[in-house]
Short mmCIF file of C-alpha atoms and ligand atoms in Angstrom, two decimals:
data_model
loop_
_atom_site.label_atom_id
_atom_site.label_comp_id
_atom_site.label_asym_id
_atom_site.label_seq_id
_atom_site.Cartn_x
_atom_site.Cartn_y
_atom_site.Cartn_z
CA UNK A 26 5.40 -26.61 -10.69
CA UNK A 27 7.35 -23.46 -9.95
CA UNK A 28 5.25 -21.90 -7.18
CA UNK A 29 5.17 -23.41 -3.71
CA UNK A 30 1.97 -25.34 -3.06
CA UNK A 31 0.86 -23.18 -0.09
CA UNK A 32 1.38 -20.05 -2.15
CA UNK A 33 -0.82 -17.23 -0.85
CA UNK A 34 -2.96 -16.03 -3.78
CA UNK A 35 -5.45 -13.27 -3.14
CA UNK A 36 -6.14 -9.56 -3.56
CA UNK A 37 -5.53 -6.26 -1.82
CA UNK A 38 -7.58 -3.25 -0.64
CA UNK A 39 -7.25 -0.36 1.80
CA UNK A 40 -9.95 0.91 4.17
CA UNK A 41 -10.00 4.52 3.05
CA UNK A 42 -10.40 3.53 -0.64
CA UNK A 43 -12.85 0.77 -0.03
CA UNK A 44 -14.98 0.90 3.12
CA UNK A 45 -16.79 4.18 2.93
CA UNK A 46 -18.99 4.66 6.01
CA UNK A 47 -16.46 7.34 6.98
CA UNK A 48 -18.45 8.76 9.91
CA UNK A 49 -20.54 5.69 10.76
CA UNK A 50 -20.49 3.96 14.16
CA UNK A 51 -18.22 6.51 15.82
CA UNK A 52 -15.46 6.65 13.16
CA UNK A 53 -13.38 9.84 13.15
CA UNK A 54 -11.92 11.60 10.08
CA UNK A 55 -8.58 10.54 8.69
CA UNK A 56 -6.27 12.44 6.33
CA UNK A 57 -7.84 10.54 3.42
CA UNK A 58 -11.30 11.65 4.44
CA UNK A 59 -10.13 15.27 3.97
CA UNK A 60 -9.16 14.64 0.35
CA UNK A 61 -11.42 15.67 -2.53
CA UNK A 62 -11.63 13.90 -5.82
CA UNK A 63 -9.19 14.69 -8.65
CA UNK A 64 -8.30 13.22 -12.04
CA UNK A 65 -5.30 12.24 -14.15
CA UNK A 66 -4.74 15.93 -14.94
CA UNK A 67 -6.23 17.74 -11.95
CA UNK A 68 -4.65 16.88 -8.55
CA UNK A 69 -6.92 16.06 -5.68
CA UNK A 70 -6.94 18.46 -2.77
CA UNK A 71 -6.64 18.12 0.94
CA UNK A 72 -8.82 20.55 2.92
CA UNK A 73 -8.73 21.54 6.59
CA UNK A 74 -12.51 21.26 6.96
CA UNK A 75 -15.16 19.39 4.95
CA UNK A 76 -16.29 21.80 2.27
CA UNK A 77 -20.08 21.55 1.69
CA UNK A 78 -20.94 20.51 -1.90
CA UNK A 79 -17.49 19.00 -2.50
CA UNK A 80 -17.01 15.35 -3.30
CA UNK A 81 -14.78 13.40 -0.94
CA UNK A 82 -14.45 9.94 -2.48
CA UNK A 83 -13.47 8.05 0.70
CA UNK A 84 -16.74 8.98 2.41
CA UNK A 85 -18.72 6.40 0.52
CA UNK A 86 -15.96 4.71 -1.54
CA UNK A 87 -17.55 1.41 -2.68
CA UNK A 88 -19.10 0.75 0.71
CA UNK A 89 -17.37 -2.36 1.72
CA UNK A 90 -18.62 -1.52 5.19
CA UNK A 91 -22.08 -2.71 4.15
CA UNK A 92 -21.02 -5.13 1.33
CA UNK A 93 -18.35 -7.11 3.10
CA UNK A 94 -20.26 -10.41 3.00
CA UNK A 95 -20.96 -10.15 -0.67
CA UNK A 96 -17.38 -9.10 -1.45
CA UNK A 97 -15.71 -11.85 0.64
CA UNK A 98 -18.04 -14.40 -0.99
CA UNK A 99 -16.81 -13.20 -4.37
CA UNK A 100 -13.19 -13.49 -3.22
CA UNK A 101 -13.92 -16.99 -1.98
CA UNK A 102 -15.37 -17.86 -5.40
CA UNK A 103 -12.13 -16.88 -7.01
CA UNK A 104 -10.35 -19.19 -4.49
CA UNK A 105 -8.55 -16.47 -2.51
CA UNK A 106 -6.20 -17.89 0.17
CA UNK A 107 -5.47 -14.41 1.53
CA UNK A 108 -7.21 -11.03 1.60
CA UNK A 109 -5.20 -7.93 2.26
CA UNK A 110 -7.19 -5.20 3.89
CA UNK A 111 -6.39 -2.39 6.28
CA UNK A 112 -7.85 -1.52 9.59
CA UNK A 113 -8.94 2.09 9.67
CA UNK A 114 -7.19 3.55 12.68
CA UNK A 115 -9.97 6.20 13.11
CA UNK A 116 -12.61 3.48 13.37
CA UNK A 117 -10.86 2.21 16.46
CA UNK A 118 -9.58 5.52 17.85
CA UNK A 119 -11.51 8.42 16.20
CA UNK A 120 -8.91 11.08 17.01
CA UNK A 121 -6.01 8.67 17.54
CA UNK A 122 -5.64 9.99 21.10
CA UNK A 123 -8.40 8.13 23.02
CA UNK A 124 -7.31 5.49 25.55
CA UNK A 125 -10.50 3.47 25.25
CA UNK A 126 -11.18 2.01 21.80
CA UNK A 127 -14.41 2.36 19.93
CA UNK A 128 -16.15 -0.98 20.41
CA UNK A 129 -18.36 -0.59 17.31
CA UNK A 130 -15.28 -0.12 15.15
CA UNK A 131 -13.68 -3.28 16.59
CA UNK A 132 -16.82 -5.24 16.04
CA UNK A 133 -16.80 -4.42 12.36
CA UNK A 134 -13.47 -6.07 11.84
CA UNK A 135 -14.56 -9.03 13.95
CA UNK A 136 -17.39 -9.49 11.49
CA UNK A 137 -14.98 -9.18 8.52
CA UNK A 138 -12.47 -11.65 9.92
CA UNK A 139 -15.17 -14.11 10.87
CA UNK A 140 -16.49 -13.92 7.35
CA UNK A 141 -12.99 -14.64 5.98
CA UNK A 142 -12.63 -17.63 8.34
CA UNK A 143 -15.90 -19.09 6.93
CA UNK A 144 -14.08 -19.55 3.65
CA UNK A 145 -10.64 -20.29 4.98
CA UNK A 146 -9.32 -16.94 3.76
CA UNK A 147 -6.33 -15.63 5.75
CA UNK A 148 -6.52 -11.89 6.40
CA UNK A 149 -3.38 -9.87 5.80
CA UNK A 150 -3.87 -6.68 7.73
CA UNK A 151 -2.19 -3.34 7.09
CA UNK A 152 -2.28 -1.32 10.31
CA UNK A 153 -1.87 2.08 8.68
CA UNK A 154 -2.73 2.54 5.02
CA UNK A 155 -2.68 6.25 4.22
CA UNK A 156 -5.15 7.06 6.91
CA UNK A 157 -3.68 8.93 9.87
CA UNK A 158 -6.31 10.41 12.24
CA UNK A 159 -6.72 13.99 10.98
CA UNK A 160 -6.83 15.21 14.60
CA UNK A 161 -3.13 14.25 14.82
CA UNK A 162 -2.36 16.45 11.88
CA UNK A 163 -3.96 19.36 13.66
CA UNK A 164 -2.33 18.51 17.00
CA UNK A 165 1.26 17.82 16.05
CA UNK A 166 1.72 18.03 12.29
CA UNK A 167 1.14 14.33 11.88
CA UNK A 168 4.06 11.98 12.36
CA UNK A 169 6.45 14.89 12.90
CA UNK A 170 5.22 14.82 16.53
CA UNK A 171 6.99 12.14 18.54
CA UNK A 172 3.92 11.55 20.62
CA UNK A 173 2.24 9.85 17.68
CA UNK A 174 4.53 6.87 18.28
CA UNK A 175 2.80 6.10 21.52
CA UNK A 176 -0.68 6.68 20.09
CA UNK A 177 0.16 4.16 17.31
CA UNK A 178 1.61 1.67 19.73
CA UNK A 179 -1.54 1.84 21.81
CA UNK A 180 -3.62 1.24 18.70
CA UNK A 181 -1.34 -1.65 17.71
CA UNK A 182 -1.69 -3.26 21.13
CA UNK A 183 -5.49 -3.01 21.01
CA UNK A 184 -5.85 -4.64 17.59
CA UNK A 185 -3.17 -7.31 18.19
CA UNK A 186 -4.95 -8.32 21.41
CA UNK A 187 -8.43 -8.20 19.91
CA UNK A 188 -7.63 -10.20 16.74
CA UNK A 189 -4.80 -12.38 17.99
CA UNK A 190 -6.70 -15.52 17.14
CA UNK A 191 -8.14 -14.25 13.92
CA UNK A 192 -5.21 -12.60 12.16
CA UNK A 193 -1.73 -13.98 11.71
CA UNK A 194 -0.23 -11.72 8.97
CA UNK A 195 0.30 -8.02 9.69
CA UNK A 196 1.93 -5.09 7.95
CA UNK A 197 2.73 -1.99 9.94
CA UNK A 198 2.76 0.90 7.39
CA UNK A 199 1.61 0.83 3.77
CA UNK A 200 4.32 2.14 1.36
CA UNK A 201 6.24 3.70 4.26
CA UNK A 202 8.83 5.02 1.77
CA UNK A 203 6.20 7.47 0.48
CA UNK A 204 7.62 9.66 3.28
CA UNK A 205 10.86 9.99 1.36
CA UNK A 206 8.97 12.01 -1.27
CA UNK A 207 7.07 15.25 -1.04
CA UNK A 208 3.79 13.56 -2.17
CA UNK A 209 4.06 11.42 0.96
CA UNK A 210 3.38 14.49 3.14
CA UNK A 211 -0.38 14.05 2.68
CA UNK A 212 -0.64 10.33 2.01
CA UNK A 213 1.76 9.01 4.60
CA UNK A 214 3.42 11.31 7.08
CA UNK A 215 0.51 13.74 7.49
CA UNK A 216 2.93 16.70 7.79
CA UNK A 217 0.40 19.13 6.35
CA UNK A 218 -0.91 21.03 9.35
CA UNK A 219 -3.16 23.90 8.21
CA UNK A 220 -2.68 23.17 4.52
CA UNK A 221 -5.58 23.30 2.05
CA UNK A 222 -4.74 22.79 -1.59
CA UNK A 223 -3.62 20.24 -4.26
CA UNK A 224 -1.68 17.28 -2.77
CA UNK A 225 0.99 17.84 -5.41
CA UNK A 226 1.66 21.42 -4.25
CA UNK A 227 2.22 21.00 -0.49
CA UNK A 228 5.02 23.37 0.48
CA UNK A 229 7.63 20.67 0.96
CA UNK A 230 9.31 20.32 4.32
CA UNK A 231 11.84 17.48 4.00
CA UNK A 232 13.03 18.06 7.58
CA UNK A 233 9.51 17.37 8.88
CA UNK A 234 9.02 14.37 6.53
CA UNK A 235 12.22 12.60 7.44
CA UNK A 236 11.65 13.27 11.12
CA UNK A 237 8.19 11.79 10.69
CA UNK A 238 9.67 8.79 8.85
CA UNK A 239 12.02 8.19 11.77
CA UNK A 240 9.00 8.20 14.13
CA UNK A 241 7.19 5.70 11.92
CA UNK A 242 10.27 3.47 11.92
CA UNK A 243 10.33 3.55 15.74
CA UNK A 244 6.56 2.97 15.90
CA UNK A 245 6.82 0.04 13.48
CA UNK A 246 9.67 -1.57 15.41
CA UNK A 247 7.78 -1.20 18.67
CA UNK A 248 4.75 -2.70 17.20
CA UNK A 249 6.66 -5.66 15.80
CA UNK A 250 8.19 -6.38 19.21
CA UNK A 251 4.83 -6.09 21.02
CA UNK A 252 3.04 -8.16 18.36
CA UNK A 253 5.53 -10.99 18.77
CA UNK A 254 5.05 -10.89 22.57
CA UNK A 255 1.28 -11.02 22.20
CA UNK A 256 1.37 -13.90 19.79
CA UNK A 257 4.67 -15.53 18.87
CA UNK A 258 3.01 -16.98 15.73
CA UNK A 259 2.35 -13.51 14.27
CA UNK A 260 4.22 -12.79 11.02
CA UNK A 261 4.70 -9.04 10.83
CA UNK A 262 6.08 -7.39 7.77
CA UNK A 263 6.95 -4.04 6.27
CA UNK A 264 5.48 -2.61 3.03
CA UNK A 265 7.48 -0.58 0.51
CA UNK A 266 6.36 1.00 -2.76
CA UNK A 267 9.12 -0.49 -4.84
CA UNK A 268 10.56 2.05 -7.22
CA UNK A 269 12.50 0.02 -9.71
CA UNK A 270 14.87 2.36 -11.49
CA UNK A 271 17.06 2.00 -14.58
CA UNK A 272 19.70 4.38 -15.79
CA UNK A 273 18.41 6.23 -18.80
CA UNK A 274 21.81 5.86 -20.51
CA UNK A 275 25.03 4.00 -19.73
CA UNK A 276 26.62 7.32 -18.75
CA UNK A 277 28.21 6.64 -15.34
CA UNK A 278 26.50 9.79 -14.05
CA UNK A 279 23.15 8.17 -14.77
CA UNK A 280 24.22 4.98 -13.02
CA UNK A 281 25.32 6.91 -9.92
CA UNK A 282 22.06 8.87 -9.95
CA UNK A 283 20.08 5.63 -10.03
CA UNK A 284 22.12 4.23 -7.12
CA UNK A 285 21.58 7.35 -4.97
CA UNK A 286 17.84 7.54 -5.69
CA UNK A 287 17.40 3.71 -5.20
CA UNK A 288 19.18 3.90 -1.86
CA UNK A 289 16.85 6.58 -0.50
CA UNK A 290 13.60 5.66 -2.19
CA UNK A 291 13.78 1.89 -1.60
CA UNK A 292 16.62 0.50 0.54
CA UNK A 293 16.55 3.06 3.27
CA UNK A 294 13.14 1.80 4.46
CA UNK A 295 13.81 -1.81 3.64
CA UNK A 296 17.07 -1.83 5.60
CA UNK A 297 15.62 -0.20 8.72
CA UNK A 298 12.82 -2.75 8.80
CA UNK A 299 14.67 -5.88 7.90
CA UNK A 300 18.23 -5.20 9.21
CA UNK A 301 17.00 -3.12 12.15
CA UNK A 302 19.35 -0.18 11.50
CA UNK A 303 19.89 2.83 9.26
CA UNK A 304 21.97 2.10 6.22
CA UNK A 305 25.44 3.67 5.88
CA UNK A 306 24.40 6.12 3.13
CA UNK A 307 21.72 7.88 5.18
CA UNK A 308 24.21 10.08 7.01
CA UNK A 309 25.63 11.53 3.87
CA UNK A 310 22.09 12.02 2.48
CA UNK A 311 21.11 14.04 5.62
CA UNK A 312 24.27 16.14 5.37
CA UNK A 313 23.73 16.96 1.72
CA UNK A 314 20.16 17.87 2.37
CA UNK A 315 20.57 19.82 5.52
CA UNK A 316 18.51 17.35 7.62
CA UNK A 317 19.01 16.77 11.34
CA UNK A 318 16.98 13.81 12.59
CA UNK A 319 16.30 13.92 16.31
CA UNK A 320 16.68 10.49 17.83
CA UNK A 321 16.32 9.41 21.41
CA UNK A 322 18.87 7.36 23.23
CA UNK A 323 17.18 4.00 22.87
CA UNK A 324 15.85 4.40 19.37
CA UNK A 325 18.67 2.36 17.88
CA UNK A 326 17.98 -0.52 20.27
CA UNK A 327 14.22 -0.33 19.43
CA UNK A 328 14.97 -0.53 15.76
CA UNK A 329 17.26 -3.50 16.27
CA UNK A 330 14.63 -5.29 18.37
CA UNK A 331 11.79 -4.69 15.93
CA UNK A 332 12.95 -6.47 12.81
CA UNK A 333 10.20 -7.66 10.53
CA UNK A 334 9.53 -11.31 9.60
CA UNK A 335 8.99 -10.70 5.95
CA UNK A 336 9.21 -8.00 3.28
CA UNK A 337 6.27 -6.96 1.21
CA UNK A 338 6.02 -4.43 -1.57
CA UNK A 339 3.91 -2.90 -4.27
CA UNK A 340 5.14 -3.15 -7.81
CA UNK A 341 3.34 -1.49 -10.73
CA UNK A 342 6.03 -0.17 -12.99
CA UNK A 343 9.62 0.88 -13.45
CA UNK A 344 11.09 4.17 -14.51
CA UNK A 345 14.41 5.58 -15.75
CA UNK A 346 16.61 8.06 -13.99
CA UNK A 347 19.10 10.43 -15.46
CA UNK A 348 21.55 12.98 -14.24
CA UNK A 349 20.47 15.19 -17.21
CA UNK A 350 18.10 17.73 -15.80
CA UNK A 351 16.62 18.65 -19.17
CA UNK A 352 15.31 15.05 -19.83
CA UNK A 353 11.61 14.56 -20.34
CA UNK A 354 9.53 13.57 -17.31
CA UNK A 355 7.58 10.34 -16.80
CA UNK A 356 4.67 9.55 -14.48
CA UNK A 357 4.21 6.90 -11.93
CA UNK A 358 3.46 5.52 -8.52
CA UNK A 359 4.65 8.39 -6.29
CA UNK A 360 7.76 8.98 -8.37
CA UNK A 361 8.60 10.89 -11.50
CA UNK A 362 11.63 10.07 -13.70
CA UNK A 363 12.18 9.58 -17.39
CA UNK A 364 10.21 7.45 -19.88
CA UNK A 365 11.74 4.21 -20.97
CA UNK A 366 11.59 3.93 -24.77
CA UNK A 367 11.38 0.10 -24.54
CA UNK A 368 8.18 0.02 -22.50
CA UNK A 369 4.48 0.79 -23.04
CA UNK A 370 2.49 2.70 -20.42
CA UNK A 371 -0.99 2.47 -18.97
CA UNK A 372 -3.63 5.14 -19.68
CA UNK A 373 -2.26 6.96 -16.62
CA UNK A 374 1.30 6.85 -17.87
CA UNK A 375 2.61 4.14 -15.58
CA UNK A 376 5.12 2.08 -17.57
CA UNK A 377 4.37 -1.62 -17.81
CA UNK A 378 7.47 -3.72 -17.06
CA UNK A 379 6.92 -7.35 -16.02
CA UNK A 380 10.59 -8.26 -16.31
CA UNK A 381 11.39 -5.52 -13.87
CA UNK A 382 9.43 -7.50 -11.33
CA UNK A 383 11.75 -10.51 -11.73
CA UNK A 384 14.70 -8.21 -11.46
CA UNK A 385 13.22 -6.54 -8.33
CA UNK A 386 12.44 -9.87 -6.64
CA UNK A 387 16.02 -11.02 -7.20
CA UNK A 388 17.45 -7.77 -5.89
CA UNK A 389 15.29 -7.91 -2.78
CA UNK A 390 15.89 -11.49 -1.94
CA UNK A 391 19.66 -11.04 -2.43
CA UNK A 392 19.67 -8.01 -0.11
CA UNK A 393 17.35 -9.28 2.64
CA UNK A 394 17.11 -13.11 2.52
CA UNK A 395 13.60 -13.08 4.11
CA UNK A 396 10.33 -14.26 2.53
CA UNK A 397 8.85 -11.77 0.06
CA UNK A 398 5.32 -11.05 -0.82
CA UNK A 399 3.96 -8.86 -3.66
CA UNK A 400 1.04 -7.16 -1.93
CA UNK A 401 0.07 -4.80 -4.79
CA UNK A 402 0.36 -5.07 -8.54
CA UNK A 403 -2.09 -4.46 -11.27
CA UNK A 404 -3.35 -2.32 -14.11
CA UNK A 405 -5.41 0.75 -13.50
CA UNK A 406 -7.55 0.98 -16.62
CA UNK A 407 -10.87 2.24 -18.01
CA UNK A 408 -13.39 -0.59 -18.16
CA UNK A 409 -16.35 -0.66 -20.50
CA UNK A 410 -19.61 -2.52 -20.00
CA UNK A 411 -20.57 -4.12 -23.37
CA UNK A 412 -24.14 -4.09 -24.67
CA UNK A 413 -24.57 -7.65 -23.44
CA UNK A 414 -23.51 -6.63 -19.93
CA UNK A 415 -20.04 -8.26 -20.00
CA UNK A 416 -16.76 -6.54 -19.21
CA UNK A 417 -13.98 -7.85 -21.38
CA UNK A 418 -10.77 -6.64 -19.57
CA UNK A 419 -8.25 -8.63 -21.59
CA UNK A 420 -5.66 -5.79 -21.15
CA UNK A 421 -5.80 -6.54 -17.38
CA UNK A 422 -5.43 -10.26 -17.88
CA UNK A 423 -2.43 -9.65 -20.15
CA UNK A 424 -0.83 -7.38 -17.64
CA UNK A 425 -1.32 -9.80 -14.73
CA UNK A 426 -0.29 -12.85 -16.78
CA UNK A 427 2.95 -11.27 -17.86
CA UNK A 428 3.76 -10.37 -14.21
CA UNK A 429 2.89 -13.80 -12.86
CA UNK A 430 5.19 -15.39 -15.52
CA UNK A 431 8.07 -13.28 -14.23
CA UNK A 432 7.15 -14.09 -10.61
CA UNK A 433 7.46 -17.77 -11.48
CA UNK A 434 10.86 -17.18 -13.07
CA UNK A 435 12.01 -15.38 -10.03
CA UNK A 436 10.96 -18.39 -7.92
CA UNK A 437 12.89 -20.66 -10.26
CA UNK A 438 15.84 -18.25 -9.72
CA UNK A 439 15.61 -19.22 -6.07
CA UNK A 440 13.62 -16.31 -4.63
CA UNK A 441 11.44 -17.14 -1.60
CA UNK A 442 8.15 -15.60 -2.71
CA UNK A 443 5.23 -16.52 -0.50
CA UNK A 444 2.27 -14.62 -1.89
CA UNK A 445 0.64 -12.36 -4.43
CA UNK A 446 -2.27 -10.01 -3.84
CA UNK A 447 -3.12 -7.86 -6.89
CA UNK A 448 -4.29 -4.42 -6.04
CA UNK A 449 -7.99 -3.38 -5.89
CA UNK A 450 -9.36 -6.92 -6.49
CA UNK A 451 -12.80 -5.31 -6.26
CA UNK A 452 -12.90 -1.82 -7.85
CA UNK A 453 -12.14 0.93 -5.43
CA UNK A 454 -11.15 4.64 -5.30
CA UNK A 455 -7.71 5.51 -6.70
CA UNK A 456 -5.20 6.69 -4.11
CA UNK A 457 -3.39 9.16 -6.31
CA UNK A 458 -6.31 10.77 -8.10
CA UNK A 459 -9.43 9.91 -6.16
CA UNK A 460 -11.03 8.61 -9.31
CA UNK A 461 -13.29 5.59 -9.74
CA UNK A 462 -12.52 5.51 -13.51
CA UNK A 463 -9.02 4.08 -12.70
CA UNK A 464 -10.13 0.53 -12.04
CA UNK A 465 -8.00 -2.50 -11.01
CA UNK A 466 -10.63 -5.10 -10.06
CA UNK A 467 -11.70 -8.52 -11.08
CA UNK A 468 -15.09 -7.28 -9.96
CA UNK A 469 -16.65 -4.10 -11.35
CA UNK A 470 -18.43 -1.80 -8.92
CA UNK A 471 -21.19 0.42 -10.29
CA UNK A 472 -19.76 3.68 -8.92
CA UNK A 473 -18.54 6.66 -10.89
CA UNK A 474 -16.34 9.72 -10.59
CA UNK A 475 -19.27 12.05 -9.86
CA UNK A 476 -20.18 9.93 -6.84
CA UNK A 477 -23.22 8.30 -8.50
CA UNK A 478 -23.79 4.56 -8.91
CA UNK A 479 -25.77 1.69 -7.43
CA UNK A 480 -22.66 -0.04 -5.91
CA UNK A 481 -23.80 -3.22 -7.60
CA UNK A 482 -20.97 -5.76 -8.10
CA UNK A 483 -20.36 -7.43 -11.46
CA UNK A 484 -17.70 -9.96 -12.50
CA UNK A 485 -15.29 -8.98 -15.25
CA UNK A 486 -13.73 -11.43 -17.63
CA UNK A 487 -10.58 -11.48 -15.45
CA UNK A 488 -12.63 -12.97 -12.59
CA UNK A 489 -12.82 -16.45 -14.10
CA UNK A 490 -9.34 -16.13 -15.45
CA UNK A 491 -7.93 -15.47 -11.98
CA UNK A 492 -10.02 -18.24 -10.57
CA UNK A 493 -8.28 -20.66 -12.90
CA UNK A 494 -4.88 -19.17 -12.15
CA UNK A 495 -5.41 -19.82 -8.44
CA UNK A 496 -6.92 -23.28 -8.93
CA UNK A 497 -3.86 -24.35 -10.99
CA UNK A 498 -1.42 -22.56 -8.65
CA UNK A 499 -0.31 -20.37 -11.50
CA UNK A 500 0.24 -23.14 -14.05
CA UNK A 501 -2.62 -22.10 -16.31
CA UNK A 502 -2.36 -18.49 -17.24
C1 LIG B 18 -0.35 2.38 -4.04
C2 LIG B 18 -1.19 2.45 -2.82
C3 LIG B 18 -2.64 2.01 -3.00
C4 LIG B 18 -3.14 2.07 -4.39
C5 LIG B 18 -2.17 1.82 -5.47
C6 LIG B 18 -2.59 2.21 -6.90
O1 LIG B 18 0.52 3.47 -4.01
O2 LIG B 18 -0.69 1.73 -1.76
O3 LIG B 18 -3.41 2.55 -1.99
O4 LIG B 18 -4.15 2.89 -4.57
O5 LIG B 18 -1.00 2.49 -5.28
O6 LIG B 18 -2.55 3.56 -7.03
P1 LIG B 18 -3.68 4.43 -7.66
O7 LIG B 18 -4.86 4.15 -6.84
O8 LIG B 18 -3.22 5.80 -7.49
O9 LIG B 18 -3.80 4.00 -9.07
#
């Protein structure tokens, strides 16, 4: 048996893509609530006000808010040990700036965690998953404003205290390294004050983004420290969108390009969280890019005191990098790059690379020597309901199977991997495009790109397959 017997099998979601009920029971608008739908070819837009007649997919999403019992029961049927979900900050603090939390918002998550407990499912809670209170964008250009640190810390304290006996595993920021890329301005740093337009065309302000990222690092470290004080049994981790990069050729220039990109896209955020300090290469990066990060006197101490207990990441794909500017572009999770001729891609152009997962796990364990968890992985695909009502998603089974095989090999290599939560275990809204058509789930939700649908849940073929995988601890794939 290659996987540890207490391995945390489960699935992952995020409030803004899953819950809906965007203005129910006192919830305020977040950056995600201001985003319209889009598609593979047309970028979704962020707007400064809600435009009448425009579809905002997060507003209803797949309505986990009113389907949580049914969904958690389905997860239990698959044998989930863990369920990754996020708390929607604006359910607890509608503008992010209140001092008294919204009791109705807190009660919702009480109900969710109690439901999980009924089935012995451990919640893994992301505290901020692409859903900054929009009021903070208006007030201080999102995370660029240093005051957001204290608003976040207050939020962290409230949820840690409230759920200290119900939740043990926490992640501070989803894919925090999104802030190293211009696309992260909408999703992650919220540095888009006053901007209406496609999320891919935000006038980039790297200075604001990296300043915002520094504030997120400080906020994360403070939260980790406070969390451990509130409950020493808490396990608090970071979450990075892992961008596994290969040199397009063996030209040393390509290799150097990979190293420089890898440093900033991946290891910068990992190092700050796990090692508690900025890596050596960040200074040179700032100099080359004309960035001046304002830090306060005790920031270094705060980072050193707020090291995470484990490292988690999303892994969907890999991509090639080259120093040759004329090379053809590829597509992917937050990052561009060059297509790898040895790999196939999903319908959305994300290159499928299971072996890259083994490579990544080995790299990360070598660098950090802390437990690792894969908290997102999966295949976004079109699913079709057959005439007999079944959904035969064998492409998804093949994708997941190939990745689990590599996960097992990495564990045999000696990597300390503690869990696996494939993305979008129940169909939900796509983060990059706002589509419903890009589905990841073991469970189909009757909801479509035009906002119609009954929200009925239906098991796909992968449902029973995953159930067996969990029951055999990954032995039967
Ligand atoms: C990650 C996000 C998720 C999720 C996933 C799949 O970047 O953390 O929120 O949605 O990617 O991406 P997409 O929904 O764009 O297919």
